[in-house]
Amino acid sequence: MTNNNRKFFVELVLLTVIIFFVFISTWYKDSFFDSDGIRIFSMVAFGIAVDLCIYAYKNNLK
């Protein structure tokens, strides 16, 4: 496993965790995740993670 592949794998894991948090905040509306700050944070983090994964994927294609 090269260093680039390891970085890509870590970013995929981060993306999976963030998607998990987004789903929790969507499904369990009565929980801690109901606050708007958490929802906005998870949206922003999701966008950043998607950008990171696209960037890593493009780098792997070179």
XYZ file of C-alpha atoms in Angstrom:
62
model
C 0.000 0.000 0.000
C 1.567 3.262 -1.094
C 1.403 6.469 0.899
C -1.102 7.937 -1.576
C -3.419 4.929 -1.254
C -3.226 5.121 2.531
C -4.222 8.792 2.430
C -7.140 7.946 0.134
C -8.259 5.157 2.486
C -8.162 7.487 5.506
C -10.267 10.036 3.625
C -12.810 7.354 2.698
C -13.063 6.319 6.366
C -13.560 9.959 7.382
C -16.262 10.324 4.737
C -18.025 7.204 6.033
C -17.953 8.513 9.616
C -19.301 11.903 8.547
C -22.101 10.299 6.499
C -22.938 8.236 9.607
C -23.230 11.435 11.673
C -25.398 13.072 9.003
C -27.747 10.078 9.014
C -27.957 10.125 12.823
C -28.774 13.843 12.821
C -31.428 13.251 10.163
C -33.127 10.211 11.694
C -32.964 10.950 15.434
C -34.437 14.433 15.514
C -35.091 14.410 19.280
C -31.482 13.690 20.139
C -28.431 15.852 20.800
C -27.899 16.154 17.049
C -31.124 18.139 16.592
C -29.399 21.491 17.187
C -28.916 23.536 14.022
C -25.217 24.023 14.751
C -24.572 20.273 14.608
C -26.580 19.926 11.405
C -24.757 22.818 9.710
C -21.413 21.456 10.918
C -22.183 18.005 9.538
C -23.217 19.491 6.173
C -19.996 21.532 5.939
C -17.877 18.562 7.050
C -19.654 16.365 4.495
C -18.862 18.831 1.712
C -15.211 19.046 2.774
C -14.931 15.248 2.913
C -16.444 14.887 -0.575
C -13.966 17.451 -1.915
C -11.083 15.597 -0.248
C -12.175 12.273 -1.717
C -12.546 13.720 -5.223
C -9.110 15.347 -4.909
C -7.515 12.104 -3.702
C -9.244 10.118 -6.465
C -7.969 12.502 -9.156
C -4.447 12.248 -7.710
C -4.665 8.445 -7.817
C -5.539 8.559 -11.521
C -2.285 10.344 -12.429
